[in-house]
Short mmCIF file of C-alpha atoms in Angstrom, two decimals:
data_model
loop_
_atom_site.label_atom_id
_atom_site.label_comp_id
_atom_site.label_asym_id
_atom_site.label_seq_id
_atom_site.Cartn_x
_atom_site.Cartn_y
_atom_site.Cartn_z
CA UNK A 1 128.37 143.53 97.18
CA UNK A 2 129.35 140.13 98.43
CA UNK A 3 128.14 136.57 98.92
CA UNK A 4 127.51 135.58 102.50
CA UNK A 5 126.54 132.40 104.28
CA UNK A 6 123.19 133.12 105.90
CA UNK A 7 122.60 129.58 107.18
CA UNK A 8 124.82 126.53 107.58
CA UNK A 9 124.16 123.62 105.27
CA UNK A 10 123.72 123.40 101.51
CA UNK A 11 124.65 125.87 98.77
CA UNK A 12 121.25 127.51 99.13
CA UNK A 13 122.63 129.06 102.30
CA UNK A 14 124.77 131.38 100.15
CA UNK A 15 123.11 134.71 99.38
CA UNK A 16 124.15 137.78 97.42
CA UNK A 17 124.07 140.81 99.71
CA UNK A 18 124.87 144.50 99.61
CA UNK A 19 127.74 145.23 101.98
CA UNK A 20 129.21 148.52 103.19
CA UNK A 21 132.48 149.43 101.54
CA UNK A 22 135.35 148.45 103.84
CA UNK A 23 137.89 151.00 105.04
CA UNK A 24 141.56 150.10 105.31
CA UNK A 25 142.89 150.24 108.85
CA UNK A 26 146.52 150.82 109.77
CA UNK A 27 148.78 148.50 107.81
CA UNK A 28 145.96 147.53 105.48
CA UNK A 29 144.85 148.08 101.90
CA UNK A 30 141.45 147.68 100.30
CA UNK A 31 141.57 145.20 97.42
CA UNK A 32 139.14 145.45 94.53
CA UNK A 33 138.64 141.73 94.02
CA UNK A 34 138.71 140.46 90.45
CA UNK A 35 139.01 136.75 91.24
CA UNK A 36 138.27 134.55 94.25
CA UNK A 37 139.15 130.87 94.08
CA UNK A 38 136.52 128.43 95.37
CA UNK A 39 138.16 126.01 97.78
CA UNK A 40 136.89 122.89 99.58
CA UNK A 41 137.65 124.89 102.74
CA UNK A 42 134.92 127.34 101.72
CA UNK A 43 132.45 124.49 101.47
CA UNK A 44 133.55 123.14 104.85
CA UNK A 45 132.92 126.57 106.37
CA UNK A 46 129.49 126.75 104.75
CA UNK A 47 128.60 123.33 106.16
CA UNK A 48 130.11 124.13 109.54
CA UNK A 49 132.71 121.33 109.55
CA UNK A 50 135.89 123.26 110.31
CA UNK A 51 138.54 123.25 113.04
CA UNK A 52 137.44 125.33 115.98
CA UNK A 53 133.79 124.64 115.33
CA UNK A 54 131.28 126.28 112.99
CA UNK A 55 131.17 130.03 112.47
CA UNK A 56 127.72 131.45 113.27
CA UNK A 57 126.17 133.05 110.16
CA UNK A 58 126.25 135.51 108.59
CA UNK A 59 129.84 135.45 107.36
CA UNK A 60 131.88 135.75 104.17
CA UNK A 61 133.60 132.63 102.83
CA UNK A 62 136.80 132.83 100.82
CA UNK A 63 140.54 132.45 101.37
CA UNK A 64 142.12 133.30 98.02
CA UNK A 65 141.72 136.65 96.27
CA UNK A 66 143.37 138.53 93.42
CA UNK A 67 142.70 142.00 92.13
CA UNK A 68 143.93 145.58 92.41
CA UNK A 69 144.72 147.82 95.35
CA UNK A 70 141.89 150.37 95.64
CA UNK A 71 143.15 152.32 98.67
CA UNK A 72 146.11 152.28 101.03
CA UNK A 73 146.19 153.16 104.73
CA UNK A 74 149.02 154.49 106.84
CA UNK A 75 151.88 152.12 107.54
CA UNK A 76 151.92 150.46 104.11
CA UNK A 77 155.10 151.20 102.19
CA UNK A 78 155.31 148.57 99.44
CA UNK A 79 151.84 148.66 97.86
CA UNK A 80 150.22 151.48 95.93
CA UNK A 81 146.78 152.17 94.47
CA UNK A 82 146.43 150.28 91.20
CA UNK A 83 148.94 147.54 92.03
CA UNK A 84 147.84 144.05 90.97
CA UNK A 85 147.96 141.71 93.96
CA UNK A 86 147.11 138.22 95.07
CA UNK A 87 146.88 136.94 98.60
CA UNK A 88 145.47 134.58 101.15
CA UNK A 89 143.03 135.78 103.75
CA UNK A 90 143.96 133.70 106.82
CA UNK A 91 140.39 132.52 107.22
CA UNK A 92 141.37 130.30 110.13
CA UNK A 93 141.91 133.60 112.00
CA UNK A 94 139.37 135.93 110.36
CA UNK A 95 136.57 133.32 110.27
CA UNK A 96 134.68 135.40 107.72
CA UNK A 97 135.57 138.86 108.94
CA UNK A 98 136.73 139.38 106.30
CA UNK A 99 136.30 136.68 103.68
CA UNK A 100 137.08 136.79 100.00
CA UNK A 101 133.64 136.54 98.37
CA UNK A 102 133.24 140.29 98.01
CA UNK A 103 133.86 143.12 95.58
CA UNK A 104 136.04 144.94 98.10
CA UNK A 105 138.12 143.44 100.92
CA UNK A 106 140.15 145.24 103.59
CA UNK A 107 143.28 143.11 103.85
CA UNK A 108 146.49 143.33 105.82
CA UNK A 109 149.24 144.31 103.41
CA UNK A 110 151.29 141.34 104.66
CA UNK A 111 148.65 138.99 103.25
CA UNK A 112 149.34 140.16 99.70
CA UNK A 113 152.08 139.96 97.09
CA UNK A 114 152.34 141.65 93.68
CA UNK A 115 151.08 139.93 90.53
CA UNK A 116 153.46 140.50 87.60
CA UNK A 117 152.13 141.87 84.34
CA UNK A 118 151.02 139.09 82.03
CA UNK A 119 149.87 136.76 84.81
CA UNK A 120 146.15 136.12 84.72
CA UNK A 121 144.50 137.04 88.03
CA UNK A 122 142.19 134.02 87.91
CA UNK A 123 145.19 131.70 87.62
CA UNK A 124 147.01 133.63 90.35
CA UNK A 125 144.05 133.22 92.69
CA UNK A 126 144.52 129.44 92.66
CA UNK A 127 147.94 129.68 94.30
CA UNK A 128 147.79 131.05 97.86
CA UNK A 129 146.08 128.34 99.89
CA UNK A 130 147.01 125.33 97.75
CA UNK A 131 150.55 126.12 96.59
CA UNK A 132 151.68 127.37 100.00
CA UNK A 133 150.12 124.32 101.66
CA UNK A 134 151.97 122.05 99.23
CA UNK A 135 155.27 123.85 99.91
CA UNK A 136 154.80 123.58 103.67
CA UNK A 137 153.72 119.92 103.46
CA UNK A 138 156.90 119.06 101.58
CA UNK A 139 158.98 120.96 104.14
CA UNK A 140 157.19 119.14 106.97
CA UNK A 141 157.73 115.78 105.31
CA UNK A 142 161.43 116.61 104.84
CA UNK A 143 162.28 113.69 102.55
CA UNK A 144 165.96 112.93 102.18
CA UNK A 145 167.97 113.93 99.14
CA UNK A 146 166.65 112.43 95.90
CA UNK A 147 164.05 110.40 97.76
CA UNK A 148 160.90 108.80 96.37
CA UNK A 149 157.69 110.63 97.27
CA UNK A 150 154.15 109.35 96.75
CA UNK A 151 151.60 112.11 96.15
CA UNK A 152 147.90 111.31 96.27
CA UNK A 153 145.37 113.67 94.73
CA UNK A 154 147.86 114.93 92.14
CA UNK A 155 144.96 115.95 89.90
CA UNK A 156 143.87 118.42 92.56
CA UNK A 157 145.20 121.71 93.86
CA UNK A 158 147.49 120.77 96.76
CA UNK A 159 148.51 117.44 95.24
CA UNK A 160 149.31 118.96 91.85
CA UNK A 161 151.52 121.62 93.37
CA UNK A 162 153.14 119.10 95.71
CA UNK A 163 154.05 116.84 92.80
CA UNK A 164 155.67 119.73 90.95
CA UNK A 165 157.59 121.07 93.94
CA UNK A 166 158.85 117.61 94.92
CA UNK A 167 160.03 116.94 91.37
CA UNK A 168 161.77 120.32 91.27
CA UNK A 169 163.72 119.31 94.37
CA UNK A 170 165.01 116.19 92.66
CA UNK A 171 162.66 113.65 94.18
CA UNK A 172 161.22 110.73 92.24
CA UNK A 173 157.49 111.43 92.36
CA UNK A 174 154.80 108.77 92.14
CA UNK A 175 151.65 110.77 91.46
CA UNK A 176 148.13 109.40 91.78
CA UNK A 177 145.87 110.81 89.04
CA UNK A 178 142.12 110.87 88.63
CA UNK A 179 140.63 108.81 85.80
CA UNK A 180 141.44 110.27 82.37
CA UNK A 181 143.70 112.91 83.91
CA UNK A 182 146.98 111.07 83.48
CA UNK A 183 148.27 113.41 80.77
CA UNK A 184 147.99 116.51 82.96
CA UNK A 185 149.59 114.82 85.96
CA UNK A 186 152.32 113.40 83.77
CA UNK A 187 153.19 116.95 82.75
CA UNK A 188 153.86 117.96 86.36
CA UNK A 189 157.23 116.23 86.47
CA UNK A 190 156.10 112.94 87.99
CA UNK A 191 158.34 109.97 87.31
CA UNK A 192 155.34 107.67 87.36
CA UNK A 193 151.61 108.37 87.11
CA UNK A 194 149.44 106.02 89.15
CA UNK A 195 145.77 105.33 88.41
CA UNK A 196 143.45 106.19 91.26
CA UNK A 197 142.09 102.62 91.22
CA UNK A 198 145.54 101.18 92.05
CA UNK A 199 146.03 99.40 95.34
CA UNK A 200 148.81 101.60 96.69
CA UNK A 201 150.08 98.83 98.92
CA UNK A 202 151.43 97.20 95.75
CA UNK A 203 153.65 100.22 95.00
CA UNK A 204 155.83 100.37 98.01
CA UNK A 205 157.45 100.60 100.13
CA UNK A 206 158.23 104.28 99.53
CA UNK A 207 160.02 106.45 102.10
CA UNK A 208 157.48 109.27 102.16
CA UNK A 209 153.99 110.32 101.09
CA UNK A 210 152.02 113.53 100.82
CA UNK A 211 148.46 112.31 101.17
CA UNK A 212 146.56 115.26 99.70
CA UNK A 213 143.18 113.55 99.28
CA UNK A 214 143.63 112.24 102.04
CA UNK A 215 143.25 108.47 101.73
CA UNK A 216 144.57 107.65 105.19
CA UNK A 217 145.47 104.00 105.65
CA UNK A 218 145.31 103.28 101.90
CA UNK A 219 148.16 105.75 101.34
CA UNK A 220 150.06 104.70 104.44
CA UNK A 221 150.07 101.12 103.13
CA UNK A 222 152.56 102.24 100.48
CA UNK A 223 154.97 103.78 103.02
CA UNK A 224 157.80 101.79 104.49
CA UNK A 225 158.01 101.22 108.23
CA UNK A 226 159.80 104.20 109.75
CA UNK A 227 158.80 106.46 106.83
CA UNK A 228 156.72 109.60 106.88
CA UNK A 229 153.23 110.67 105.84
CA UNK A 230 151.84 114.21 105.73
CA UNK A 231 148.08 114.65 105.29
CA UNK A 232 145.96 117.71 104.57
CA UNK A 233 143.14 116.67 106.89
CA UNK A 234 143.06 114.52 110.03
CA UNK A 235 143.14 110.77 109.38
CA UNK A 236 142.97 107.79 111.75
CA UNK A 237 146.24 106.88 113.48
CA UNK A 238 148.58 104.53 111.65
CA UNK A 239 149.52 101.33 113.44
CA UNK A 240 152.17 102.63 115.89
CA UNK A 241 154.22 99.44 115.54
CA UNK A 242 155.15 100.58 112.01
CA UNK A 243 157.02 103.62 113.31
CA UNK A 244 155.67 105.90 110.59
CA UNK A 245 155.88 109.61 111.31
CA UNK A 246 152.33 110.83 110.72
CA UNK A 247 151.86 114.62 110.49
CA UNK A 248 149.01 116.98 109.68
CA UNK A 249 149.73 120.04 107.55
CA UNK A 250 147.64 123.06 108.51
CA UNK A 251 148.39 126.20 106.51
CA UNK A 252 150.17 129.14 108.06
CA UNK A 253 150.59 132.27 106.00
CA UNK A 254 154.03 132.84 104.51
CA UNK A 255 154.33 135.89 102.29
CA UNK A 256 157.79 134.97 101.04
CA UNK A 257 156.68 131.51 99.94
CA UNK A 258 153.60 132.94 98.21
CA UNK A 259 155.77 135.47 96.37
CA UNK A 260 158.05 132.64 95.24
CA UNK A 261 155.08 130.61 93.98
CA UNK A 262 153.73 133.61 92.04
CA UNK A 263 157.19 134.13 90.59
CA UNK A 264 157.29 130.53 89.40
CA UNK A 265 153.85 130.91 87.82
CA UNK A 266 155.04 134.01 85.98
CA UNK A 267 158.19 132.19 84.83
CA UNK A 268 156.21 129.18 83.61
CA UNK A 269 157.88 126.77 86.03
CA UNK A 270 154.74 126.15 88.10
CA UNK A 271 151.54 125.00 86.45
CA UNK A 272 147.97 125.54 87.55
CA UNK A 273 144.62 125.29 85.83
CA UNK A 274 141.22 126.93 86.04
CA UNK A 275 138.29 124.68 85.18
CA UNK A 276 135.85 127.58 84.85
CA UNK A 277 135.25 131.17 85.84
CA UNK A 278 131.83 132.19 87.09
CA UNK A 279 130.40 135.49 88.30
CA UNK A 280 130.56 136.03 92.05
CA UNK A 281 126.77 136.12 92.08
CA UNK A 282 126.77 132.45 91.01
CA UNK A 283 128.76 131.29 94.04
CA UNK A 284 126.05 128.82 95.09
CA UNK A 285 126.22 127.07 91.72
CA UNK A 286 130.03 127.10 91.90
CA UNK A 287 129.81 125.31 95.25
CA UNK A 288 127.46 122.71 93.74
CA UNK A 289 129.93 122.02 90.94
CA UNK A 290 132.86 121.67 93.33
CA UNK A 291 130.89 119.32 95.58
CA UNK A 292 129.87 117.20 92.56
CA UNK A 293 133.55 116.58 91.82
CA UNK A 294 135.18 115.60 88.57
CA UNK A 295 136.53 119.06 87.80
CA UNK A 296 139.84 119.54 86.04
CA UNK A 297 141.13 122.59 87.86
CA UNK A 298 139.65 125.23 90.11
CA UNK A 299 136.46 127.23 89.78
CA UNK A 300 137.20 130.92 90.17
CA UNK A 301 134.56 133.53 90.99
CA UNK A 302 135.06 136.75 89.06
CA UNK A 303 133.92 140.25 89.85
#
């Protein structure tokens, strides 16, 4: 069983369907999915607004999965049946074949890392796309030692992880929080929590920003001339006379980084939150809730 997009557009285009059980090919395992995190990228795919153009239906949405290994094919040495795993389906390559909204997924073993005992699989499923993106955005930004970093969208997935990782590296983090979410963001290690209504131009200039919303020019207004901005989606060009290095972070899978993020979650040094869990069969309603906004954490589909 899975949830497929049968037509591009609204959440009503998601349908529960019976699917044939996948078979692991060489170097693959079949994962019995227990949790699949709902991401804005899933909604973009359902609408058809994704890089490379829309995927013709039917297809399976879903990047982030966690569960247990159900079967193992030849060529896999480090995973066994019954192992708890979490991973990111590189949907930018698979484009729904496979996707994560399914009871069973045939996944390359390299997409997956073990989940330690005691770590909730729903919480683990929030890490792959967002935490790895945040790690790579910070690496792309490459702020100097003990720099000041502005992070927009710190109440959200990528922004929340980016604030934590930047603070761990000794940076002074200015984190923009959603209304009434200042306490959570303040617990992520930010030196200063900024209300979302703040004119960011009044903060700066700061050397660097991770614009995880993204806000575009509103965030760039806080960055000093010659500084750097990394965004999670394309934004209009910044005035070239300012000399700001403007870069777009697009995820690329990194198993080692994902394993490190899972390790931090297990150790309690990386925080995440799940707003709600919902059965996989209620994926359409989950999409409606995500699109409505105002959530404190991720919605995770459970099987």
